[in-house]
Amino acid sequence: MADETKSLQDLGTLTGAPAGGTATALADAKPVHVQKLDKYGRAYATGKRKNAVARVWIKPGHGKIIVNDKDFSAYFARPVLQMLLKQPLSSASRLDQYDINATVAGGGLSGQAGAVRHGISKALTYFEPDLRGVLKKGGFLTRDSRVVERKKYGRMKARRSFQFSKR
């Protein structure tokens, strides 16, 4: 212990920070996102929502979206769910540039649509890392963690108790 630190300047040089004593150069380093493709030139991502899990593959194409071997408009009949699927593509202005193939299981239609949307968003960032900022700002990369509350012992449902009777 021959070296003794007597000032903040000395402390800055010990930690490997720049000689000015501030660690701004280390804090300014942003994480680098690289393109992740498989051997077929596709980007793969997993999306989740409620109890639904979607596996999504994206490749360059003409805007064809297939969910469980059906056209997405046939699988998700409600226009709201179809709009939900297209949101990440439209916010990134890539509607007719990618073919999307998704397999989804578990949950209901609403949860499945949310899972596919989450998977599309993640796969887009793997294919084009520059789109991460746009999709993150739109909230498409955040996994919606809300799930159904479990039923508790001594209750009728999750929170509903049995009817009270004085006699």
Coordinates of N, CA, C and O in Angstrom, one line a residue:
M1 N 0.8 -1.2 0.0 CA 0.0 0.0 0.0 C 0.9 1.2 0.0 O 0.7 2.1 0.8
A2 N 1.8 1.3 -0.9 CA 2.7 2.4 -1.0 C 2.0 3.6 -1.6 O 2.3 4.8 -1.2
D3 N 1.1 3.4 -2.5 CA 0.4 4.5 -3.2 C -0.7 4.9 -2.3 O -1.6 4.1 -2.0
E4 N -0.8 6.2 -2.0 CA -1.9 6.7 -1.2 C -2.6 7.8 -2.0 O -2.0 8.6 -2.6
T5 N -4.0 7.7 -2.0 CA -4.7 8.7 -2.7 C -5.0 9.9 -1.8 O -5.6 9.7 -0.7
K6 N -4.7 11.1 -2.2 CA -4.9 12.3 -1.4 C -5.9 13.2 -2.0 O -6.3 14.2 -1.3
S7 N -6.3 13.0 -3.2 CA -7.3 13.9 -3.9 C -8.2 13.2 -4.8 O -7.9 12.0 -5.1
L8 N -9.2 13.8 -5.3 CA -10.1 13.2 -6.3 C -9.4 13.0 -7.6 O -9.7 12.0 -8.3
Q9 N -8.4 13.8 -7.9 CA -7.7 13.5 -9.2 C -6.9 12.2 -9.1 O -6.9 11.4 -10.1
D10 N -6.3 11.9 -8.0 CA -5.6 10.6 -7.8 C -6.6 9.4 -7.9 O -6.3 8.4 -8.5
L11 N -7.8 9.6 -7.3 CA -8.8 8.6 -7.4 C -9.3 8.3 -8.8 O -9.5 7.2 -9.2
G12 N -9.4 9.4 -9.6 CA -9.8 9.2 -11.0 C -8.8 8.4 -11.8 O -9.1 7.6 -12.7
T13 N -7.5 8.6 -11.5 CA -6.5 7.9 -12.3 C -6.4 6.4 -11.8 O -6.1 5.6 -12.6
L14 N -6.8 6.1 -10.6 CA -6.8 4.7 -10.1 C -7.8 3.9 -10.8 O -7.6 2.7 -11.1
T15 N -9.0 4.4 -11.0 CA -10.1 3.6 -11.5 C -10.1 3.4 -13.0 O -10.9 2.7 -13.6
G16 N -9.1 4.1 -13.7 CA -9.0 3.9 -15.1 C -9.9 5.0 -15.9 O -10.0 4.9 -17.1
A17 N -10.4 5.9 -15.2 CA -11.2 7.0 -15.8 C -10.2 8.0 -16.4 O -9.0 8.0 -16.1
P18 N -10.7 8.9 -17.3 CA -9.8 9.9 -17.9 C -9.1 10.8 -16.8 O -9.6 10.9 -15.7
A19 N -8.0 11.4 -17.1 CA -7.3 12.2 -16.2 C -8.0 13.3 -15.5 O -7.7 13.8 -14.5
G20 N -9.1 13.8 -16.2 CA -9.9 14.9 -15.6 C -10.7 14.5 -14.4 O -11.2 15.3 -13.7
G21 N -10.7 13.2 -14.1 CA -11.4 12.8 -12.9 C -12.9 12.4 -13.1 O -13.5 11.9 -12.2
T22 N -13.4 12.7 -14.3 CA -14.8 12.3 -14.6 C -14.9 11.1 -15.5 O -14.0 10.9 -16.3
A23 N -15.9 10.4 -15.3 CA -16.1 9.1 -16.1 C -17.0 9.3 -17.3 O -17.8 8.4 -17.6
T24 N -17.1 10.5 -17.8 CA -18.0 10.8 -18.9 C -17.7 10.0 -20.2 O -18.6 9.6 -20.9
A25 N -16.4 9.7 -20.5 CA -16.1 9.0 -21.6 C -16.6 7.5 -21.5 O -17.0 6.9 -22.5
L26 N -16.5 7.0 -20.3 CA -17.0 5.6 -20.1 C -18.5 5.6 -20.1 O -19.1 4.6 -20.6
A27 N -19.2 6.6 -19.6 CA -20.7 6.6 -19.6 C -21.3 6.9 -20.9 O -22.4 6.5 -21.2
D28 N -20.6 7.6 -21.8 CA -21.1 7.9 -23.1 C -21.1 6.7 -24.1 O -21.7 6.8 -25.2
A29 N -20.4 5.7 -23.8 CA -20.4 4.5 -24.7 C -21.7 3.8 -24.7 O -22.2 3.3 -23.7
K30 N -22.3 3.8 -25.9 CA -23.7 3.2 -26.1 C -23.5 1.8 -26.5 O -22.6 1.4 -27.2
P31 N -24.5 0.9 -26.2 CA -24.4 -0.5 -26.6 C -24.6 -0.6 -28.1 O -25.4 0.1 -28.7
V32 N -23.8 -1.4 -28.7 CA -23.8 -1.6 -30.2 C -24.8 -2.8 -30.5 O -24.6 -3.9 -30.0
H33 N -25.8 -2.5 -31.3 CA -26.7 -3.5 -31.7 C -26.3 -4.0 -33.1 O -26.2 -3.2 -34.0
V34 N -26.2 -5.3 -33.3 CA -25.7 -5.8 -34.6 C -26.9 -6.7 -35.2 O -27.8 -7.1 -34.5
Q35 N -26.8 -6.9 -36.5 CA -27.8 -7.6 -37.2 C -27.7 -9.1 -36.8 O -26.6 -9.7 -36.9
K36 N -28.8 -9.8 -36.5 CA -28.8 -11.2 -36.1 C -29.6 -11.9 -37.1 O -30.9 -11.9 -37.1
L37 N -29.0 -12.7 -38.0 CA -29.7 -13.5 -39.1 C -29.3 -14.9 -39.0 O -28.2 -15.3 -38.6
D38 N -30.3 -15.8 -39.4 CA -29.9 -17.2 -39.5 C -29.3 -17.5 -40.8 O -29.1 -16.6 -41.7
K39 N -29.1 -18.8 -41.1 CA -28.4 -19.2 -42.4 C -29.3 -19.0 -43.6 O -28.8 -19.0 -44.7
Y40 N -30.6 -18.8 -43.4 CA -31.5 -18.5 -44.5 C -31.7 -17.0 -44.8 O -32.5 -16.6 -45.6
G41 N -31.1 -16.2 -44.0 CA -31.2 -14.7 -44.1 C -32.4 -14.2 -43.5 O -32.9 -13.1 -43.8
R42 N -33.0 -14.9 -42.5 CA -34.1 -14.5 -41.7 C -33.8 -14.0 -40.3 O -32.8 -14.5 -39.8
A43 N -34.6 -13.1 -39.8 CA -34.4 -12.7 -38.4 C -35.5 -13.4 -37.6 O -36.6 -13.5 -38.0
Y44 N -35.1 -14.0 -36.4 CA -36.0 -14.7 -35.6 C -36.2 -14.0 -34.2 O -35.2 -13.6 -33.7
A45 N -37.4 -14.0 -33.7 CA -37.6 -13.4 -32.4 C -38.8 -14.1 -31.8 O -39.7 -14.7 -32.5
T46 N -38.9 -14.1 -30.5 CA -40.0 -14.7 -29.7 C -40.7 -13.5 -29.0 O -40.1 -12.7 -28.4
G47 N -42.1 -13.5 -29.2 CA -42.9 -12.5 -28.6 C -43.8 -13.1 -27.6 O -44.3 -14.2 -27.8
K48 N -44.1 -12.4 -26.5 CA -45.0 -13.0 -25.5 C -46.0 -11.9 -25.0 O -45.7 -10.7 -24.9
R49 N -47.2 -12.4 -24.7 CA -48.3 -11.6 -24.1 C -49.3 -12.5 -23.4 O -49.7 -13.4 -24.0
K50 N -49.6 -12.2 -22.2 CA -50.5 -13.0 -21.4 C -49.9 -14.5 -21.4 O -48.8 -14.7 -21.0
N51 N -50.7 -15.4 -21.8 CA -50.2 -16.8 -21.9 C -49.8 -17.2 -23.3 O -49.5 -18.4 -23.5
A52 N -49.8 -16.3 -24.2 CA -49.5 -16.6 -25.6 C -48.0 -16.4 -25.9 O -47.4 -15.5 -25.4
V53 N -47.4 -17.3 -26.7 CA -46.0 -17.2 -27.1 C -46.0 -17.3 -28.6 O -46.6 -18.3 -29.2
A54 N -45.4 -16.3 -29.3 CA -45.3 -16.3 -30.7 C -43.8 -16.4 -31.2 O -42.9 -15.8 -30.6
R55 N -43.6 -17.3 -32.1 CA -42.3 -17.4 -32.8 C -42.4 -16.7 -34.1 O -43.2 -17.1 -34.9
V56 N -41.5 -15.8 -34.4 CA -41.7 -14.9 -35.6 C -40.4 -14.9 -36.4 O -39.3 -14.8 -35.9
W57 N -40.5 -15.2 -37.7 CA -39.4 -15.1 -38.6 C -39.7 -14.0 -39.7 O -40.8 -13.9 -40.2
I58 N -38.7 -13.1 -39.9 CA -38.9 -12.0 -40.9 C -37.8 -12.2 -42.0 O -36.6 -12.4 -41.6
K59 N -38.2 -12.0 -43.2 CA -37.3 -12.0 -44.3 C -37.7 -11.0 -45.3 O -38.9 -10.6 -45.4
P60 N -36.8 -10.5 -46.2 CA -37.2 -9.5 -47.2 C -38.3 -10.1 -48.1 O -38.1 -11.3 -48.5
G61 N -39.3 -9.3 -48.5 CA -40.3 -9.8 -49.4 C -41.3 -8.7 -49.8 O -40.9 -7.6 -50.0
H62 N -42.6 -9.1 -49.9 CA -43.6 -8.2 -50.4 C -44.7 -7.8 -49.4 O -45.7 -7.4 -49.8
G63 N -44.5 -8.1 -48.1 CA -45.5 -7.7 -47.1 C -46.5 -8.8 -46.8 O -47.6 -8.5 -46.3
K64 N -46.2 -10.1 -47.0 CA -47.1 -11.2 -46.8 C -46.9 -11.6 -45.3 O -45.8 -11.8 -44.8
I65 N -48.0 -11.6 -44.6 CA -48.0 -12.0 -43.2 C -48.8 -13.3 -43.0 O -49.9 -13.4 -43.3
I66 N -48.1 -14.4 -42.5 CA -48.7 -15.7 -42.3 C -48.6 -16.1 -40.8 O -47.6 -16.0 -40.3
V67 N -49.8 -16.4 -40.3 CA -49.8 -16.8 -38.9 C -50.4 -18.2 -38.8 O -51.5 -18.4 -39.2
N68 N -49.6 -19.2 -38.3 CA -50.1 -20.6 -38.2 C -50.6 -21.1 -39.5 O -51.6 -21.7 -39.6
D69 N -49.8 -20.9 -40.5 CA -50.1 -21.4 -41.9 C -51.4 -20.8 -42.5 O -51.9 -21.5 -43.4
K70 N -51.9 -19.7 -42.0 CA -53.0 -19.0 -42.6 C -52.6 -17.6 -42.8 O -51.7 -17.1 -42.2
D71 N -53.4 -16.9 -43.7 CA -53.2 -15.5 -43.9 C -53.6 -14.8 -42.6 O -54.6 -15.2 -41.9
F72 N -52.9 -13.7 -42.2 CA -53.2 -13.1 -40.9 C -54.6 -12.5 -40.8 O -55.2 -12.5 -39.8
S73 N -55.2 -12.1 -42.0 CA -56.6 -11.6 -41.9 C -57.6 -12.7 -41.7 O -58.7 -12.5 -41.2
A74 N -57.2 -13.9 -42.1 CA -58.1 -15.1 -41.9 C -58.0 -15.6 -40.4 O -59.0 -16.0 -39.8
Y75 N -56.8 -15.5 -39.9 CA -56.5 -16.0 -38.5 C -57.1 -15.0 -37.5 O -57.8 -15.4 -36.5
F76 N -56.8 -13.7 -37.7 CA -57.3 -12.6 -36.8 C -58.4 -11.9 -37.6 O -58.1 -11.0 -38.4
A77 N -59.6 -12.3 -37.4 CA -60.7 -11.8 -38.2 C -61.1 -10.4 -37.8 O -61.5 -9.6 -38.6
R78 N -60.9 -10.0 -36.5 CA -61.2 -8.6 -36.1 C -60.2 -7.6 -36.6 O -59.0 -7.8 -36.5
P79 N -60.7 -6.5 -37.2 CA -59.9 -5.5 -37.7 C -58.9 -4.8 -36.7 O -57.8 -4.4 -37.0
V80 N -59.4 -4.8 -35.4 CA -58.5 -4.3 -34.4 C -57.2 -5.1 -34.2 O -56.1 -4.6 -34.0
L81 N -57.4 -6.4 -34.2 CA -56.2 -7.3 -34.1 C -55.3 -7.2 -35.3 O -54.1 -7.3 -35.2
Q82 N -55.9 -7.1 -36.5 CA -55.1 -6.9 -37.7 C -54.3 -5.6 -37.6 O -53.1 -5.6 -38.0
M83 N -54.9 -4.5 -37.1 CA -54.2 -3.3 -37.0 C -53.1 -3.4 -36.0 O -52.0 -2.8 -36.1
L84 N -53.3 -4.2 -34.9 CA -52.3 -4.4 -33.8 C -51.1 -5.0 -34.4 O -50.0 -4.6 -34.1
L85 N -51.3 -6.0 -35.3 CA -50.1 -6.7 -35.9 C -49.3 -5.7 -36.8 O -48.1 -5.9 -36.9
K86 N -50.0 -4.8 -37.5 CA -49.3 -3.9 -38.5 C -48.6 -2.7 -37.8 O -47.9 -2.0 -38.5
Q87 N -48.9 -2.4 -36.5 CA -48.4 -1.2 -35.9 C -46.9 -1.1 -36.0 O -46.4 0.0 -36.3
P88 N -46.1 -2.1 -35.6 CA -44.7 -1.9 -35.6 C -44.2 -1.6 -37.1 O -43.3 -0.8 -37.3
L89 N -44.8 -2.3 -38.0 CA -44.3 -2.2 -39.4 C -44.7 -0.8 -39.9 O -43.9 -0.1 -40.6
S90 N -45.9 -0.3 -39.6 CA -46.3 1.0 -40.1 C -45.5 2.2 -39.4 O -45.2 3.2 -40.0
S91 N -45.2 2.0 -38.1 CA -44.4 3.0 -37.4 C -43.0 3.1 -38.0 O -42.4 4.2 -38.0
A92 N -42.5 2.0 -38.4 CA -41.1 1.9 -39.0 C -41.2 2.2 -40.5 O -40.1 2.2 -41.1
S93 N -42.4 2.4 -41.0 CA -42.6 2.5 -42.5 C -42.0 1.4 -43.3 O -41.2 1.7 -44.3
R94 N -42.3 0.2 -42.9 CA -41.8 -1.0 -43.6 C -42.9 -2.0 -44.0 O -42.7 -3.2 -43.9
L95 N -44.1 -1.4 -44.3 CA -45.3 -2.3 -44.5 C -45.1 -3.3 -45.6 O -45.5 -4.5 -45.4
D96 N -44.6 -3.0 -46.7 CA -44.5 -3.9 -47.9 C -43.1 -4.4 -48.1 O -42.8 -4.7 -49.3
Q97 N -42.2 -4.4 -47.2 CA -40.8 -4.8 -47.4 C -40.4 -6.1 -46.9 O -39.4 -6.7 -47.2
Y98 N -41.2 -6.7 -45.9 CA -40.9 -7.9 -45.3 C -42.0 -8.9 -45.3 O -43.2 -8.6 -45.2
D99 N -41.6 -10.2 -45.5 CA -42.5 -11.3 -45.4 C -42.4 -11.8 -44.0 O -41.3 -12.0 -43.5
I100 N -43.5 -12.1 -43.3 CA -43.5 -12.5 -41.9 C -44.2 -13.8 -41.8 O -45.3 -14.0 -42.3
N101 N -43.5 -14.8 -41.1 CA -44.1 -16.1 -40.8 C -44.1 -16.2 -39.3 O -43.0 -16.1 -38.7
A102 N -45.2 -16.5 -38.7 CA -45.3 -16.6 -37.3 C -46.1 -17.9 -36.9 O -47.1 -18.2 -37.5
T103 N -45.7 -18.5 -35.8 CA -46.4 -19.6 -35.2 C -46.7 -19.1 -33.8 O -45.8 -18.7 -33.1
V104 N -48.0 -19.2 -33.4 CA -48.4 -18.7 -32.1 C -49.2 -19.8 -31.4 O -50.0 -20.5 -32.0
A105 N -49.0 -19.9 -30.0 CA -49.7 -20.9 -29.3 C -50.0 -20.3 -27.9 O -49.3 -19.5 -27.4
G106 N -51.1 -20.8 -27.3 CA -51.5 -20.4 -25.9 C -52.3 -19.2 -25.9 O -52.3 -18.3 -26.8
G107 N -53.1 -19.0 -24.9 CA -53.9 -17.8 -24.7 C -55.1 -17.7 -25.7 O -55.4 -18.6 -26.4
G108 N -55.7 -16.5 -25.7 CA -56.8 -16.2 -26.6 C -56.3 -15.4 -27.8 O -55.1 -15.1 -27.9
L109 N -57.2 -15.0 -28.6 CA -56.8 -14.2 -29.8 C -56.2 -12.9 -29.5 O -55.2 -12.5 -30.2
S110 N -56.7 -12.2 -28.5 CA -56.1 -10.9 -28.2 C -54.7 -11.0 -27.7 O -53.8 -10.3 -28.1
G111 N -54.4 -12.0 -26.8 CA -53.1 -12.3 -26.3 C -52.1 -12.7 -27.4 O -51.0 -12.4 -27.5
Q112 N -52.7 -13.5 -28.3 CA -51.9 -14.0 -29.5 C -51.5 -12.9 -30.4 O -50.3 -12.8 -30.9
A113 N -52.4 -12.0 -30.6 CA -52.1 -10.8 -31.5 C -51.0 -9.9 -30.8 O -50.1 -9.5 -31.5
G114 N -51.1 -9.7 -29.5 CA -50.1 -9.0 -28.8 C -48.7 -9.7 -28.9 O -47.7 -9.0 -29.0
A115 N -48.7 -11.0 -28.8 CA -47.5 -11.8 -28.8 C -46.8 -11.7 -30.2 O -45.6 -11.5 -30.3
V116 N -47.6 -11.8 -31.2 CA -47.1 -11.7 -32.6 C -46.5 -10.2 -32.8 O -45.5 -10.1 -33.4
R117 N -47.2 -9.2 -32.3 CA -46.8 -7.8 -32.5 C -45.4 -7.7 -31.8 O -44.5 -7.0 -32.3
H118 N -45.3 -8.2 -30.5 CA -44.1 -8.1 -29.8 C -42.9 -8.8 -30.6 O -41.8 -8.3 -30.7
G119 N -43.2 -10.0 -31.1 CA -42.3 -10.8 -31.9 C -41.8 -10.1 -33.2 O -40.6 -10.1 -33.5
I120 N -42.8 -9.4 -33.9 CA -42.4 -8.7 -35.1 C -41.5 -7.5 -34.7 O -40.5 -7.3 -35.4
S121 N -41.8 -6.8 -33.6 CA -41.0 -5.7 -33.2 C -39.6 -6.1 -32.9 O -38.6 -5.5 -33.4
K122 N -39.4 -7.2 -32.2 CA -38.1 -7.7 -31.8 C -37.3 -8.2 -33.1 O -36.1 -7.9 -33.2
A123 N -38.0 -8.9 -34.0 CA -37.4 -9.4 -35.2 C -36.9 -8.2 -36.1 O -35.9 -8.3 -36.7
L124 N -37.7 -7.2 -36.1 CA -37.4 -6.0 -36.9 C -36.1 -5.4 -36.4 O -35.2 -5.0 -37.2
T125 N -35.9 -5.3 -35.1 CA -34.7 -4.8 -34.5 C -33.5 -5.7 -34.8 O -32.4 -5.2 -34.9
Y126 N -33.7 -7.0 -34.9 CA -32.6 -7.9 -35.2 C -32.2 -7.8 -36.7 O -31.1 -7.9 -37.0
F127 N -33.2 -7.5 -37.6 CA -32.9 -7.4 -39.0 C -32.3 -6.0 -39.3 O -31.4 -5.9 -40.0
E128 N -32.9 -5.0 -38.7 CA -32.4 -3.6 -38.9 C -32.2 -3.0 -37.5 O -33.2 -2.4 -37.0
P129 N -31.0 -3.0 -37.0 CA -30.8 -2.4 -35.7 C -31.1 -0.9 -35.6 O -31.3 -0.4 -34.5
D130 N -31.1 -0.2 -36.7 CA -31.3 1.2 -36.7 C -32.8 1.5 -36.3 O -33.1 2.7 -35.9
L131 N -33.7 0.6 -36.5 CA -35.1 0.8 -36.2 C -35.4 0.7 -34.7 O -36.5 1.0 -34.3
R132 N -34.4 0.4 -33.9 CA -34.6 0.2 -32.5 C -35.2 1.4 -31.8 O -36.1 1.3 -31.0
G133 N -34.7 2.6 -32.1 CA -35.1 3.8 -31.5 C -36.6 4.1 -31.8 O -37.3 4.5 -30.9
V134 N -37.0 3.9 -33.0 CA -38.4 4.2 -33.4 C -39.3 3.2 -32.7 O -40.4 3.6 -32.2
L135 N -39.0 1.9 -32.7 CA -39.8 0.9 -32.1 C -39.9 1.1 -30.5 O -40.9 0.8 -29.9
K136 N -38.7 1.4 -30.0 CA -38.7 1.6 -28.5 C -39.5 2.8 -28.1 O -40.2 2.8 -27.1
K137 N -39.5 3.9 -28.9 CA -40.3 5.1 -28.6 C -41.8 4.8 -28.7 O -42.6 5.3 -27.9
G138 N -42.2 3.9 -29.6 CA -43.6 3.5 -29.8 C -44.0 2.5 -28.7 O -45.2 2.2 -28.6
G139 N -43.1 2.0 -27.9 CA -43.5 1.0 -26.9 C -43.7 -0.4 -27.4 O -44.3 -1.2 -26.7
F140 N -43.2 -0.7 -28.5 CA -43.4 -2.1 -29.1 C -42.4 -3.1 -28.6 O -42.7 -4.3 -28.7
L141 N -41.3 -2.7 -28.1 CA -40.3 -3.6 -27.6 C -40.5 -4.1 -26.2 O -39.9 -5.0 -25.7
T142 N -41.4 -3.4 -25.4 CA -41.6 -3.7 -24.0 C -42.6 -4.8 -24.0 O -43.7 -4.8 -24.5
R143 N -42.2 -5.9 -23.2 CA -43.1 -7.0 -23.0 C -44.2 -6.6 -22.0 O -43.9 -6.2 -20.9
D144 N -45.5 -6.7 -22.4 CA -46.6 -6.4 -21.5 C -46.7 -7.5 -20.5 O -47.1 -8.6 -20.9
S145 N -46.3 -7.3 -19.3 CA -46.2 -8.3 -18.3 C -47.5 -8.6 -17.5 O -47.6 -9.4 -16.6
R146 N -48.6 -7.9 -17.9 CA -49.9 -8.1 -17.2 C -50.5 -9.5 -17.5 O -50.6 -9.9 -18.7
V147 N -50.7 -10.3 -16.5 CA -51.3 -11.6 -16.7 C -52.5 -11.7 -15.7 O -52.7 -10.9 -14.8
V148 N -53.3 -12.7 -15.9 CA -54.5 -12.9 -15.0 C -54.1 -13.3 -13.6 O -53.2 -14.1 -13.4
E149 N -54.7 -12.6 -12.6 CA -54.4 -12.9 -11.3 C -54.9 -14.3 -10.9 O -56.0 -14.7 -11.2
R150 N -54.1 -15.0 -10.1 CA -54.5 -16.4 -9.7 C -55.6 -16.4 -8.6 O -55.7 -15.4 -7.8
K151 N -56.4 -17.4 -8.6 CA -57.4 -17.6 -7.5 C -56.7 -18.0 -6.2 O -55.8 -18.8 -6.2
K152 N -57.2 -17.4 -5.1 CA -56.6 -17.6 -3.8 C -57.5 -18.6 -3.0 O -58.8 -18.6 -3.2
Y153 N -56.9 -19.3 -2.1 CA -57.6 -20.2 -1.2 C -58.6 -19.3 -0.3 O -58.2 -18.3 0.2
G154 N -59.8 -19.8 -0.1 CA -60.8 -19.1 0.8 C -61.5 -18.0 0.0 O -62.2 -17.2 0.7
R155 N -61.3 -17.9 -1.3 CA -62.0 -16.9 -2.1 C -62.7 -17.6 -3.2 O -62.4 -18.7 -3.6
M156 N -63.8 -16.9 -3.7 CA -64.5 -17.5 -4.9 C -63.7 -17.3 -6.1 O -63.6 -18.3 -7.0
K157 N -63.1 -16.2 -6.3 CA -62.2 -15.9 -7.5 C -60.9 -15.3 -7.0 O -60.5 -15.7 -5.9
A158 N -60.3 -14.5 -7.8 CA -59.0 -13.9 -7.3 C -59.2 -13.0 -6.1 O -58.4 -13.1 -5.2
R159 N -60.2 -12.2 -6.1 CA -60.4 -11.3 -5.0 C -61.8 -11.4 -4.4 O -62.0 -11.0 -3.3
R160 N -62.8 -11.9 -5.1 CA -64.2 -12.0 -4.7 C -64.3 -13.0 -3.5 O -63.8 -14.1 -3.6
S161 N -64.8 -12.5 -2.4 CA -65.0 -13.4 -1.3 C -66.4 -14.0 -1.3 O -67.3 -13.6 -2.0
F162 N -66.6 -15.0 -0.4 CA -67.9 -15.6 -0.3 C -68.9 -14.7 0.3 O -68.5 -13.8 1.0
Q163 N -70.2 -14.8 0.0 CA -71.2 -13.9 0.5 C -71.3 -14.0 2.1 O -71.4 -15.1 2.6
F164 N -71.3 -12.9 2.7 CA -71.3 -12.9 4.2 C -72.8 -13.0 4.7 O -73.7 -12.4 4.1
S165 N -73.0 -13.8 5.7 CA -74.3 -14.0 6.3 C -74.1 -14.0 7.8 O -73.3 -14.7 8.3
K166 N -74.9 -13.2 8.5 CA -74.8 -13.1 9.9 C -75.3 -14.4 10.6 O -74.8 -14.7 11.7
R167 N -76.3 -15.0 10.0 CA -76.9 -16.2 10.7 C -76.6 -17.4 9.8 O -76.6 -17.5 8.7

